[in-house]
Amino acid sequence: MTTRHRSLLVLALSLSAACHDARTPVVVYSPHGRDLLQLFESTYEQAHPEVDVRWLDMGSQEVVDRLRSERANPQADVWFGAPATLFARAAADGLLAPYRPSWAGAIPATSRGDGDLYFGVFRTLPVLVFNSAAVSAAEAPADWDALLDPQWKGRLLIRDPMASGVLRTVFGMVLARSLAETGSTDRGFAWLARLDAQTKEYVANPALLHEKLLRQEGAVTIWELTDTLLERRRGAPFGYRFASSGTPVIDDAIALVAGAPHAEAARGFVEWVGGLEAQRLAAEQVFRIPARTDLPPEALPAWAREALAEMRPAEVDGKLVAREIQGWMATWDRTVRGHGGDR
Amino acid sequence: MARLGEVLARPDELAALGRSLWISLASVALSAALGVPLAFLFTRHEFPGRRALAALVALPVALPPLVGVIAFLYLYGESGLAARAVQGLLGLAGAPWRLTGPGAILLVHAYSMYVYFYLFTRAALLREDPSLAEAAAVLGAGRFRTLVRITLPALGPALAGAAVLVFMTSLGSFSAPYLFGGSFRVMTTQILSSKQNGDLEHAEGETALLVAAALGGLWVARRLDRRRDRPVGQHGTPPAPRRSPRRAVRVAAAVGGWALALLLLAPHATLLLLSFVPPGSWTTEAFPPVFAIGNYAALVSSAERLRPVVNSLWMAAVATAGALALGLAVAQVAVMRRGRLGSVLEWLMALPWAVPGTAFAFALATTFSVNSPLTLRFLLIGTPWILPLAYLVRALPVTGGAALTGLRRLDPSLAEAASSLGASPARIFRRVTLPAIAPALAAGASLALLAALGDFVLSIVLYGYETRPISIEILSALRLQETGVAAAYGVLLAAASAVAFLLFGQEQGSGG
């Protein structure tokens, strides 16, 4: 046994030793997933042979937790991907370092952090998703309110809202509107309670959500455009609609980690990610919508032009939502979730 | 402390704690109800295929994380094989059941945790002293009476050890309640929910409450266990499994053994099936319409995708060896010194189990990102050693617990005899103690190895670019909706676990 272990160990160590090369590593913590990250890694390394892009795939909450526990000895150089609100929390904790890329001016002021601590890169668009093998496009819900229709009772799946930036944004929009129009969140919570009564299941993660939608354990859900288009390309019979009353847009950001061990190389990578080449690549190959507002329409592929033309951005007080959402979600979790509208 | 008080003042938190406790107790009962009879069946009755099946039924612990859940969904979920078969058979319009709520949690817990009872009981039965049972028989006790008065009490330490492991594991269990609990909330899901909402203070209070409950459980278990701590001498060889003279009993044992083993391995079979299903092709059919080997081809297509396999293997092997050595050393000291030091050591050893996995991982990450040798803090974050260390510490309660069980049952007269014959302590340890406790150690080591191979909770927090384990690769594949590739990785992982398990854990019978 010990000989076996030893030889395994030697094998493993020599494997990892083989990877120690002269290149400067840039360690990226990211929830973006293999398809985007591998594309960026290989494209960037081709143009910059002196850099070794190393991405570690994890949920955005895990990124924050890791940065916090590694504070004394940072391991990551770049944090790439999560709603800007999460970046704002990390910035307040002193986990991010300032860096102003050349494209900073093309990012709207609402999509970046104070003191150049983070910048929006992509826009995530929440949409109404349905299984087109079970529901025709004409029947599919065309607005958030349509989800309350009796025909969707028990056929609506929702990703666990506590864990999901997409759902938190949609819920935040509902509550902020209620507050703006009636002076209280009561109407918003009543709406969420009705939504809860329609919901068959709160699904733990996106992978399971897709699996269940694909297998028709549910017919409709709220999710975002990029994933839905990627699924469709992989053959899933998924359709989507933009909500007619407005889509709350989520800024997905990038930042330099405070105390990054390879800060110089990391700045080069961040600069490139927001650059024209990377933005076009991401839009064409993995369905990302650029956050930059200065791109000419012809720089975007047809699907993105169509989507942007069809989508009507919802007017939401982003600052208010950012301030209140934690308390709202805690209330939702305690008093609405699973109560089936008996509020 | 203030945070703990704030949590205690909330009725919904107390209700969640109550649910955690009853789920854990019920998990212990169900796991024992499944594991103990299985151990008897496979050690006491001879029937065709017994040896192979005896090893195979321990494999539910080798069902990989994440993708194991997917296999469960495809098998027992509302759109799974079983549900659709029943639906088709009875001509129902909808699914006959849904895999959700406390029942679903208990099903998953019992399935994944009965193995503790099975292995520990089996190890004890294989070391059983037949002379007591024979004496009882001579004195006219019936078989039932012998079972209740002789055999079961002798199993005490093994059962207690397994019960503590199951209780602690269920209390800290997170995946099953999160994925199958629905609106049934327990402490671990409460913690996650607070954390995801960014309310770290509250999450800390909840974690403290859960740890306190776990330590309380451990304390109660130790109190109950203390009365049973007595060595059991072994004279003669343990009874061999026997062929019953009655044909009906023989057939029943064989049929029962085979049926149970098939049932328990059904999720593995589902996983194997899934690994041959091309992406997105199995949706509403009762059975997959297409099969292909594309998923395995994707897996061996690049060195990058094979590396996690190598990583998982060496890290798990190193961690297990370390946990075994350390667990044995600590158990030895704890047994020799029955006083304060012994019990303090025991508590320390059980501690990694009492803390929820992610909290434990972040604590490790914080501790070992500073280099301060004087306070026993070394810079390990960013090196390949942090994950093996995490697996090692997390496995200590298992290996240490197994070693303790073995040592407690050891008849001290053997060592005394060897000593009076002039053997050195080292020689006694090597020639008397070690062989006698080998089955218990092997059971503990195999569980530790499987836990390290399959770990997800610690890995996601601590893995580095060079130590990416299989479970992270599985997550990556699932994120891309490559269920088949994830399943193929899962099959590899389960196979590696099975091989390691058979090498490590199954020499118990011959190790007398």
Short mmCIF file of N, CA and C in Angstrom, two decimals, chain B residues 39-47 50-51 122 125-126 238-244 509:
data_model
loop_
_atom_site.label_atom_id
_atom_site.label_comp_id
_atom_site.label_asym_id
_atom_site.label_seq_id
_atom_site.Cartn_x
_atom_site.Cartn_y
_atom_site.Cartn_z
N ALA B 39 -25.73 -6.59 8.22
CA ALA B 39 -24.46 -7.13 8.71
C ALA B 39 -24.64 -8.57 9.18
N PHE B 40 -25.74 -8.82 9.88
CA PHE B 40 -26.01 -10.20 10.33
C PHE B 40 -26.19 -11.13 9.15
N LEU B 41 -26.99 -10.66 8.19
CA LEU B 41 -27.28 -11.49 7.02
C LEU B 41 -25.99 -11.90 6.32
N PHE B 42 -25.08 -10.93 6.16
CA PHE B 42 -23.89 -11.23 5.36
C PHE B 42 -22.75 -11.85 6.15
N THR B 43 -22.85 -11.87 7.48
CA THR B 43 -21.79 -12.56 8.22
C THR B 43 -22.26 -13.91 8.73
N ARG B 44 -23.56 -14.09 8.89
CA ARG B 44 -24.05 -15.31 9.51
C ARG B 44 -24.56 -16.35 8.53
N HIS B 45 -24.99 -15.89 7.36
CA HIS B 45 -25.61 -16.85 6.45
C HIS B 45 -24.77 -17.03 5.20
N GLU B 46 -24.58 -18.30 4.84
CA GLU B 46 -23.82 -18.59 3.62
C GLU B 46 -24.80 -18.76 2.47
N PHE B 47 -24.56 -18.08 1.38
CA PHE B 47 -25.37 -18.31 0.18
C PHE B 47 -24.54 -17.89 -1.01
N ARG B 50 -22.28 -14.48 -1.61
CA ARG B 50 -22.26 -13.75 -0.37
C ARG B 50 -21.07 -12.79 -0.25
N ARG B 51 -19.88 -13.30 -0.55
CA ARG B 51 -18.68 -12.49 -0.33
C ARG B 51 -18.70 -11.21 -1.18
N ARG B 122 -20.41 -5.34 11.26
CA ARG B 122 -19.76 -6.46 10.59
C ARG B 122 -18.37 -6.70 11.19
N LEU B 125 -18.85 -8.33 14.50
CA LEU B 125 -19.31 -9.71 14.40
C LEU B 125 -18.17 -10.63 13.98
N LEU B 126 -17.30 -10.10 13.12
CA LEU B 126 -16.19 -10.92 12.66
C LEU B 126 -15.18 -11.17 13.76
N PRO B 238 -13.95 -16.76 15.33
CA PRO B 238 -15.35 -16.35 15.19
C PRO B 238 -16.12 -17.37 14.37
N PRO B 239 -17.41 -17.44 14.60
CA PRO B 239 -18.20 -18.43 13.88
C PRO B 239 -18.20 -18.15 12.39
N ALA B 240 -18.06 -19.21 11.60
CA ALA B 240 -18.10 -19.03 10.16
C ALA B 240 -19.55 -18.88 9.74
N PRO B 241 -19.78 -18.16 8.63
CA PRO B 241 -21.15 -18.10 8.13
C PRO B 241 -21.63 -19.51 7.81
N ARG B 242 -22.85 -19.79 8.12
CA ARG B 242 -23.26 -21.18 7.95
C ARG B 242 -24.41 -21.30 6.97
N ARG B 243 -24.44 -22.46 6.33
CA ARG B 243 -25.58 -22.80 5.48
C ARG B 243 -26.63 -23.39 6.39
N SER B 244 -27.78 -22.79 6.35
CA SER B 244 -28.85 -23.30 7.21
C SER B 244 -29.25 -24.69 6.73
N GLY B 509 -12.35 -10.35 7.03
CA GLY B 509 -12.72 -11.72 7.32
C GLY B 509 -11.50 -12.59 7.56
#
